[in-house]
PDB file of C-alpha atoms in Angstrom:
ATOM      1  CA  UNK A   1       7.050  -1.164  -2.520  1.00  0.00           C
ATOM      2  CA  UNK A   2       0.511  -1.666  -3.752  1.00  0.00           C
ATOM      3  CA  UNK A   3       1.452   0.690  -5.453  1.00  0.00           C
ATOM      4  CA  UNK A   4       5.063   2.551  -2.989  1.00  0.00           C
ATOM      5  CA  UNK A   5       3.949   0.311  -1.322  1.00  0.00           C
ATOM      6  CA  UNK A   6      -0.901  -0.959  -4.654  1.00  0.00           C
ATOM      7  CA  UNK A   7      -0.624  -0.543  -2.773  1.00  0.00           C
ATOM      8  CA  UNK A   8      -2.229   1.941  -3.200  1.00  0.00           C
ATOM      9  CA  UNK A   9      -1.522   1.762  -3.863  1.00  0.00           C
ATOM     10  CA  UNK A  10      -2.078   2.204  -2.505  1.00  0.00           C
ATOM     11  CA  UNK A  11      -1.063   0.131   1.020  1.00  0.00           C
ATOM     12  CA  UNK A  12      -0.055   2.914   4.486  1.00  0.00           C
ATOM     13  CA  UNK A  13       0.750   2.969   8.270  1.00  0.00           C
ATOM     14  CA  UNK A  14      -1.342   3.593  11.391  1.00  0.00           C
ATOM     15  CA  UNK A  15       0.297   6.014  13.536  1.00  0.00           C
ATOM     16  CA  UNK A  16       0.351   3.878  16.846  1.00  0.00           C
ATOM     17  CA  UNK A  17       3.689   4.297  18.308  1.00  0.00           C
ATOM     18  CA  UNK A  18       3.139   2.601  21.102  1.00  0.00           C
ATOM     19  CA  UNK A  19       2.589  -0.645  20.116  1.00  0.00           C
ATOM     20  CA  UNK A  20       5.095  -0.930  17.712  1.00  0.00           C
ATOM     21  CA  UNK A  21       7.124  -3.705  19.741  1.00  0.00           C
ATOM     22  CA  UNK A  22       3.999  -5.631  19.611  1.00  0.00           C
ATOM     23  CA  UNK A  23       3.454  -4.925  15.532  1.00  0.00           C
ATOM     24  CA  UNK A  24      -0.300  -4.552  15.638  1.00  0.00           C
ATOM     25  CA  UNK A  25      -2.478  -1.482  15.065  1.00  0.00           C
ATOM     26  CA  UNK A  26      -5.093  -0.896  17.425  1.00  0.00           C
ATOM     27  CA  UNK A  27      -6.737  -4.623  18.232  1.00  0.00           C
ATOM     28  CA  UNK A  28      -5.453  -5.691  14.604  1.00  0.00           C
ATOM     29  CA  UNK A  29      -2.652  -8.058  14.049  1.00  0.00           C
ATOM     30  CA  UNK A  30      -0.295  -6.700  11.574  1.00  0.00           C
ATOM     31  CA  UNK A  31      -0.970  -9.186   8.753  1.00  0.00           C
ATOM     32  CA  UNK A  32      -5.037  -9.075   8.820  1.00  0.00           C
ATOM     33  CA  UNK A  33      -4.777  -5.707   8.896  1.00  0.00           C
ATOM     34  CA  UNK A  34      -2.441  -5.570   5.981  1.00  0.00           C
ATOM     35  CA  UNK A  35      -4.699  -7.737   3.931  1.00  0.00           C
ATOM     36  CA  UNK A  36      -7.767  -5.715   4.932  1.00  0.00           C
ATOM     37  CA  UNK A  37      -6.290  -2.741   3.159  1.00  0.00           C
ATOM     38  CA  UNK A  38      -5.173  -4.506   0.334  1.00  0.00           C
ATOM     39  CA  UNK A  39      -9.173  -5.547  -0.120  1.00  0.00           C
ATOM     40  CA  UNK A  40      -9.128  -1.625  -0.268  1.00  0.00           C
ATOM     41  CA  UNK A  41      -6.966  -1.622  -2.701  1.00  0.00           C
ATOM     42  CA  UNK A  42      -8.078  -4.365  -4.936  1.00  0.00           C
ATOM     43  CA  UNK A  43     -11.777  -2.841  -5.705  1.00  0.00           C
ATOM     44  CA  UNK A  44      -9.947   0.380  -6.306  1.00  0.00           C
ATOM     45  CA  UNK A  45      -7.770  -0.944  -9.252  1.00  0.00           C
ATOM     46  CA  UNK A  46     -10.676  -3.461 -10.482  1.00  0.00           C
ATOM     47  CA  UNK A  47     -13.156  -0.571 -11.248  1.00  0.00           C
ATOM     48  CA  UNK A  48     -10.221   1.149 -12.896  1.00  0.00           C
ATOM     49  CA  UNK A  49      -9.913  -1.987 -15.206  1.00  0.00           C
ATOM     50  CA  UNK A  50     -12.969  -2.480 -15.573  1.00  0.00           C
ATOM     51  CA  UNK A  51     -14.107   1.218 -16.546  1.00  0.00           C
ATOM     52  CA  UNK A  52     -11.073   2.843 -17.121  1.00  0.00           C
ATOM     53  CA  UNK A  53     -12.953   6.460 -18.347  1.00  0.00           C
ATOM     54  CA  UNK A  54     -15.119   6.431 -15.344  1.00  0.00           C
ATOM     55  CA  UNK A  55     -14.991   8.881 -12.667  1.00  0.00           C
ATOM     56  CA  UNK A  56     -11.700   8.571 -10.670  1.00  0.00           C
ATOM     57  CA  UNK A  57     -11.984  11.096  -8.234  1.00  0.00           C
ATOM     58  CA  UNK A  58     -14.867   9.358  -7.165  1.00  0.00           C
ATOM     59  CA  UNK A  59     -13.645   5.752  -6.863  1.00  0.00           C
ATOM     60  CA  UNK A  60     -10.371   7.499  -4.880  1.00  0.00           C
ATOM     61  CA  UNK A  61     -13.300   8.281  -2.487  1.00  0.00           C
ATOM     62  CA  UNK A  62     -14.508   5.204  -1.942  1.00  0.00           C
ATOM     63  CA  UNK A  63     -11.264   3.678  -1.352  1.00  0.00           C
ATOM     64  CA  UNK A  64     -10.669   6.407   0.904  1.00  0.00           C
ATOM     65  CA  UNK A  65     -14.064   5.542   3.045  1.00  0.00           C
ATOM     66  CA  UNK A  66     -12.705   1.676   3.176  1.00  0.00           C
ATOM     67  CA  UNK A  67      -9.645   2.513   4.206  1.00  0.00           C
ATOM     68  CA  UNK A  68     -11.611   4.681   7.269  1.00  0.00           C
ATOM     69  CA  UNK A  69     -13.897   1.685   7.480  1.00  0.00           C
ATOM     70  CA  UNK A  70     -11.057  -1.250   8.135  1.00  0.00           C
ATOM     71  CA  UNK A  71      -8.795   0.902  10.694  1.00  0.00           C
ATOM     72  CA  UNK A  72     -11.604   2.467  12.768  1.00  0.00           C
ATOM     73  CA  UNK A  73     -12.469  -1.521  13.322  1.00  0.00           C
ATOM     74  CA  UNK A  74      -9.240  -1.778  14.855  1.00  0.00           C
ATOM     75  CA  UNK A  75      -9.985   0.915  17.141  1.00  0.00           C
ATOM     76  CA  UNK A  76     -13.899   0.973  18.202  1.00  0.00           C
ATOM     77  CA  UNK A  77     -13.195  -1.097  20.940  1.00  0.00           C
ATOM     78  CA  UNK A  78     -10.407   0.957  22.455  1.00  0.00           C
ATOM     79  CA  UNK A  79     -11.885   4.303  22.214  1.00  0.00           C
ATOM     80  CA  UNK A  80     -15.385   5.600  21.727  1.00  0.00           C
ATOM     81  CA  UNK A  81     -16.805   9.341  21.051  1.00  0.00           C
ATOM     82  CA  UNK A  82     -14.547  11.718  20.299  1.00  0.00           C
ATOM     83  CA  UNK A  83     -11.048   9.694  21.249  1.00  0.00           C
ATOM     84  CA  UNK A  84     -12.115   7.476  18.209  1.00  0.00           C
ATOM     85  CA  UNK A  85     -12.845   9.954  15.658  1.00  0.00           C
ATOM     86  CA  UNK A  86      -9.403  11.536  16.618  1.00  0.00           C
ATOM     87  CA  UNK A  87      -7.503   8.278  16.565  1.00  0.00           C
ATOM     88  CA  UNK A  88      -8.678   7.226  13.070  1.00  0.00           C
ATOM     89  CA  UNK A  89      -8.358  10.827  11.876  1.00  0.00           C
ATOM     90  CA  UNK A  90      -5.042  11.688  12.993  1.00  0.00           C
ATOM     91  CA  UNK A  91      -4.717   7.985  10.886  1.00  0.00           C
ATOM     92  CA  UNK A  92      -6.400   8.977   7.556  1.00  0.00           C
ATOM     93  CA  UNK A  93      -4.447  12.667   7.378  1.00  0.00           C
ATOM     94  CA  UNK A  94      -1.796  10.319   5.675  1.00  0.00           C
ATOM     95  CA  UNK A  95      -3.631   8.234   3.529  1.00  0.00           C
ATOM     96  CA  UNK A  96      -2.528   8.649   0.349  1.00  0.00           C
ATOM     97  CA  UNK A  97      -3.250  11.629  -2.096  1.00  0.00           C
ATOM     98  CA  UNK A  98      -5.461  11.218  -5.244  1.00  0.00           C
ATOM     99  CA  UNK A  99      -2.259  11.324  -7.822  1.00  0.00           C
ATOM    100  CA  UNK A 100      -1.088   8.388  -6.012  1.00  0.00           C
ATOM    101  CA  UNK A 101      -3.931   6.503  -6.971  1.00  0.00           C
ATOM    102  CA  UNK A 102      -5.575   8.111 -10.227  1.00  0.00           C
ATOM    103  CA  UNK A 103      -1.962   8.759 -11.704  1.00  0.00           C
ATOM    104  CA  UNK A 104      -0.089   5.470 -10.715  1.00  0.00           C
ATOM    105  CA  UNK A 105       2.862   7.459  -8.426  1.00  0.00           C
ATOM    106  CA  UNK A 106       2.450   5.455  -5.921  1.00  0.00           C
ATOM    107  CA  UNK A 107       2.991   2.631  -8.046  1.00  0.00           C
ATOM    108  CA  UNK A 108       6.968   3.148  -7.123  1.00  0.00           C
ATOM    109  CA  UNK A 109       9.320   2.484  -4.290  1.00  0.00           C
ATOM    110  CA  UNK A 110       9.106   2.865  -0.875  1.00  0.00           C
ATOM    111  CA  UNK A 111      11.985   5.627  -0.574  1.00  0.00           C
ATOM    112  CA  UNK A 112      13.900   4.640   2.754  1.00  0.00           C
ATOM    113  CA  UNK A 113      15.929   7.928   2.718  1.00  0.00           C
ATOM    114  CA  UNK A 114      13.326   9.599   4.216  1.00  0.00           C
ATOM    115  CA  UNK A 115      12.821   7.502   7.238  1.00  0.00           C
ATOM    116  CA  UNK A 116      14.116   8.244  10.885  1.00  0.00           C
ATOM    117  CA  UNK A 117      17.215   5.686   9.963  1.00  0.00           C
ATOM    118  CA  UNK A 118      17.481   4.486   6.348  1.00  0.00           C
ATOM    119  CA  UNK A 119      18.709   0.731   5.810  1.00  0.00           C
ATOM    120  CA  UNK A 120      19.560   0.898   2.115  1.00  0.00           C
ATOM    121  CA  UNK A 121      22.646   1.614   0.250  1.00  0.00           C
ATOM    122  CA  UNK A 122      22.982   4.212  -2.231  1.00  0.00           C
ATOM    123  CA  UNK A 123      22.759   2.457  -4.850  1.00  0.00           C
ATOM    124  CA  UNK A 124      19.226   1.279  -3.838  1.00  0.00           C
ATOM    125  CA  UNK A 125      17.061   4.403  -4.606  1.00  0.00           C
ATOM    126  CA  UNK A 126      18.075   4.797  -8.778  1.00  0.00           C
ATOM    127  CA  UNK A 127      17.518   0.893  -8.889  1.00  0.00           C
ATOM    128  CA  UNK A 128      14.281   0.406  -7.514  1.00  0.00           C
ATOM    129  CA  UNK A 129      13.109   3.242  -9.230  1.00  0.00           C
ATOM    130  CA  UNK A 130      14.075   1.693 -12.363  1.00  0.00           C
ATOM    131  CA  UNK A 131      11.965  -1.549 -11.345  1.00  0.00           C
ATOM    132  CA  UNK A 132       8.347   0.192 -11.343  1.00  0.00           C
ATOM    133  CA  UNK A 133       9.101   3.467 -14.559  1.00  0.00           C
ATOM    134  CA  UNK A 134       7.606   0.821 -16.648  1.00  0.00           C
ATOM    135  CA  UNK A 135       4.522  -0.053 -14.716  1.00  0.00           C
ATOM    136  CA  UNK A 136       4.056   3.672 -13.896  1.00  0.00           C
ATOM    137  CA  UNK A 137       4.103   4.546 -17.624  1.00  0.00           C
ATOM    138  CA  UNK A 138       2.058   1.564 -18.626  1.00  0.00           C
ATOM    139  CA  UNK A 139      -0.717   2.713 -15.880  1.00  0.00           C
ATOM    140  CA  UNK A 140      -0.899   5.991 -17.034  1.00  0.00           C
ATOM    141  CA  UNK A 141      -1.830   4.863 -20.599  1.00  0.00           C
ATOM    142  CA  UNK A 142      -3.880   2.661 -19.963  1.00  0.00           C
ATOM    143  CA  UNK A 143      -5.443   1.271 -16.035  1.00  0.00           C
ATOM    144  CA  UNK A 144      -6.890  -1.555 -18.035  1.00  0.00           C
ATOM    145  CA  UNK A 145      -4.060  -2.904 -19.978  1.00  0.00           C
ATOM    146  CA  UNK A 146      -3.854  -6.475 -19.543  1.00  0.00           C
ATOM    147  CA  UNK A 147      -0.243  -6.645 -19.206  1.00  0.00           C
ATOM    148  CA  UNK A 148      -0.480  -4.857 -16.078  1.00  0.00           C
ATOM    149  CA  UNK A 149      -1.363  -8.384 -14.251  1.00  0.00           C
ATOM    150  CA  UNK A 150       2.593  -9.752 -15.771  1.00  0.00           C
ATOM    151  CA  UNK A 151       4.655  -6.113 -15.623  1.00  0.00           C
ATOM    152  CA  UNK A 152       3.159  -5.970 -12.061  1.00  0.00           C
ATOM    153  CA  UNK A 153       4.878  -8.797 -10.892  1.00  0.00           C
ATOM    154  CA  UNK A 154       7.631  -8.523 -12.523  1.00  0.00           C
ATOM    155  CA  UNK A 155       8.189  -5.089 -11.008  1.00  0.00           C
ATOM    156  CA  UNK A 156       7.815  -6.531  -7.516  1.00  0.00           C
ATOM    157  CA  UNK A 157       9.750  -9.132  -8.193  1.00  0.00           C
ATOM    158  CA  UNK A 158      12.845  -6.650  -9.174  1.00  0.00           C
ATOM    159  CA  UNK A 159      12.555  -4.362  -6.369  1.00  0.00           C
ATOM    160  CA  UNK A 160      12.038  -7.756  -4.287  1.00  0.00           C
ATOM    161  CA  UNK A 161      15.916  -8.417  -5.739  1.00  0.00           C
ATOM    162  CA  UNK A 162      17.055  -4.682  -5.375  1.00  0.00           C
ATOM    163  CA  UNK A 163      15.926  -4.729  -2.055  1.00  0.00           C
ATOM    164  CA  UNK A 164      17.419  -8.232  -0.526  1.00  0.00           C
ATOM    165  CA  UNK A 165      20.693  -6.597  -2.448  1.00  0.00           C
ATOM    166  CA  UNK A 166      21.027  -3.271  -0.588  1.00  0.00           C
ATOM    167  CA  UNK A 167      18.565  -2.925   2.328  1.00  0.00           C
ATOM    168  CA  UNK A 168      19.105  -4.607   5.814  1.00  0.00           C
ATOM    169  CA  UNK A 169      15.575  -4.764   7.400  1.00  0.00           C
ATOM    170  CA  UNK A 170      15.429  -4.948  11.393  1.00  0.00           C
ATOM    171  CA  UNK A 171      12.465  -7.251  11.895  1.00  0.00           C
ATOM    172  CA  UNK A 172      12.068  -6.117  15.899  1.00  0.00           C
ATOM    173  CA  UNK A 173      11.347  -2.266  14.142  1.00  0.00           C
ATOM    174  CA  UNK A 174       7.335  -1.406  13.409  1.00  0.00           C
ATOM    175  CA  UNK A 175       8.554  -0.083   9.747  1.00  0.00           C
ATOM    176  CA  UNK A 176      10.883  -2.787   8.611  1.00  0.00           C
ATOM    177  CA  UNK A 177       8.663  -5.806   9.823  1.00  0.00           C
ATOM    178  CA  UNK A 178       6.039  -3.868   7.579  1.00  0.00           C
ATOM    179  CA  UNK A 179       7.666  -4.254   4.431  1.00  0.00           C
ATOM    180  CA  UNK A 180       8.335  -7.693   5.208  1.00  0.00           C
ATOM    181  CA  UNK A 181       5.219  -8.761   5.881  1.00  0.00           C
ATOM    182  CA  UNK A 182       4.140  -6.887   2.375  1.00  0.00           C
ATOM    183  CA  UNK A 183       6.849  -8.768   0.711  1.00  0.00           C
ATOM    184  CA  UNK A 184       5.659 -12.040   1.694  1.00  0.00           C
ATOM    185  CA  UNK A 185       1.947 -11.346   0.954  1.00  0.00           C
ATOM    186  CA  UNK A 186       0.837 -13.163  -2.269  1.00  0.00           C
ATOM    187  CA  UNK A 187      -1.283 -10.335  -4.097  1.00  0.00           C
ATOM    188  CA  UNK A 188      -1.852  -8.760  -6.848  1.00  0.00           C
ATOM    189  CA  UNK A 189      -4.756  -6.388  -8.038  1.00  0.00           C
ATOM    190  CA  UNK A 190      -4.147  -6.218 -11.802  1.00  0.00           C
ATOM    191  CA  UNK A 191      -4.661 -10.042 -11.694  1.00  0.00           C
ATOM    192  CA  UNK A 192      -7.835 -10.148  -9.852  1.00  0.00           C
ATOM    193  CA  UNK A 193     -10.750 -11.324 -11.696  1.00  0.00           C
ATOM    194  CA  UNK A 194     -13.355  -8.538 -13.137  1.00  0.00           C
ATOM    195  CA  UNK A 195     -16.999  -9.601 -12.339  1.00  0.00           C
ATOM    196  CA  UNK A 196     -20.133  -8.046 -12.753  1.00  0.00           C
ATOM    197  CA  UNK A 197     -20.421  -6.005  -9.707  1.00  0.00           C
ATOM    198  CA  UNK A 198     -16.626  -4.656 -10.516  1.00  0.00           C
ATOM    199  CA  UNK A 199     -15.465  -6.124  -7.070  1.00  0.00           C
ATOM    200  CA  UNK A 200     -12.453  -9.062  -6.776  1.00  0.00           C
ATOM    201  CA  UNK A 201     -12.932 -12.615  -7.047  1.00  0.00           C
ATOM    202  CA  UNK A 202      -9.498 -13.870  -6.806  1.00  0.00           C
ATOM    203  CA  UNK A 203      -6.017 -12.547  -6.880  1.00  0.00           C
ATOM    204  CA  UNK A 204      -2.479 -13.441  -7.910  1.00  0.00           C
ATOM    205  CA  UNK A 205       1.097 -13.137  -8.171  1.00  0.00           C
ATOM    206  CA  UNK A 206       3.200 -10.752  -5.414  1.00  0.00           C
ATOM    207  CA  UNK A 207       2.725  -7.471  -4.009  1.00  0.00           C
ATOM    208  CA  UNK A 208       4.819  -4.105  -4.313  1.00  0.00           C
ATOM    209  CA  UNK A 209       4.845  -2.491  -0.964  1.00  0.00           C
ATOM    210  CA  UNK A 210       2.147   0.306  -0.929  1.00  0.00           C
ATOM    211  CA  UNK A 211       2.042   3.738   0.946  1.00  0.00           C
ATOM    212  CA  UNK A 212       4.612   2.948   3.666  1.00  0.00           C
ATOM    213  CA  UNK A 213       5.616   6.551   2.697  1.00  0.00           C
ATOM    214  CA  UNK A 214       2.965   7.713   5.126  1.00  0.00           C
ATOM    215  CA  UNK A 215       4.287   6.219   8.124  1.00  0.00           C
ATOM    216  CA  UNK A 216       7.931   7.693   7.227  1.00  0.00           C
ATOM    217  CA  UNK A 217       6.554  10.959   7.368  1.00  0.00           C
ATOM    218  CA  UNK A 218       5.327  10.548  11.089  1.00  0.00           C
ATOM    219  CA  UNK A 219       8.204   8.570  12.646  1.00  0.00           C
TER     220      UNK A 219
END
């Protein structure tokens, strides 16, 4: 729900519809690969902290290139040449936008209506929304506020709640057993450690399912 899933914020879905009843991406396991991207994620939101007047746009690039970097490794040794830059490409056309990161949006919920079949009630969207305004709002102020690290998991905790209350996930479909796996992931990148090089020593507390938005879009 890393931000609509930090994940980046910030994190999203391969396109690889044909191994969906196997839930991996390319050679990747589902869970490693999640984790990979939250990595992604993690040095994205640490720089902001740490540096919170530097140079966005550029750190969105960076966490653009890592994201490139982790799922072409689940490719290179299926394709090669031109199948692999296509492959990862067709990939990365949904990664998601600048705003999402530099602005916080996709700090909020994943929003199921919008997906081939949509497993939440009604009441879901307005309520989950509700979770994350705060963490959006605080963001926006301020990347480095300190109470990020708490409102974070606080916010993933409620839409954790909202979404045990009104959504039915089917573990055997690609989409559903992705937001499970991000709900059971222990991370968050407003708790990770600042150190000298601006990169993540440790990490805490729960994770908000990031950029599952993408994959909506292409199912």
């Amino acid at each position: 729900m890393l931000l609509n899933a930090v994940l980046l914020l910030l994190p999203f879905l391969a396109y690889v519809s044909a191994q969906y009843e196997t839930h991996s991406i390319g050679t990747c396991d589902l869970e490693p690969y999640i984790l990979k991207l939250l990595t992604c994620d993690n040095h994205f939101f640490t720089a902001m902290r740490k540096d919170p007047e530097g140079d966005c746009g550029l750190r969105y690039k960076e966490a653009e290139f890592c994201y490139w970097k982790e799922i072409r490794g689940c490719y290179v040794d299926l394709y090669e040449g031109e199948r692999l830059n296509s492959e990862v490409g067709s990939i990365m056309t949904q990664f998601p936008s600048e705003e999402a990161f530099c602005e916080g949006t996709g700090l909020g919920p994943i929003d199921f209506s919008e997906y081939h079949t949509n497993p939440c009630d009604a009441s879901y969207t307005q309520e989950s929304q509700d979770c994350t305004r705060g963490l959006i709002m605080m963001y926006q102020n301020n990347p480095a506020d300190k109470r990020l690290c708490s409102t974070y998991r606080e916010s993933i905790s409620c839409v954790q709640r909202v979404t045990d209350q009104y959504c039915t996930l089917d573990l055997e479909d690609f989409a559903h057993a992705w937001v499970d796996v991000h709900m059971k992931i222990d991370h968050n990148p407003f708790c990770a450690e600042i150190t000298s090089s601006g990169n993540r020593s440790h990490s805490c507390g729960l994770l908000l399912l990031l950029a599952l938005i993408a994959l909506l879009h292409l199912l």
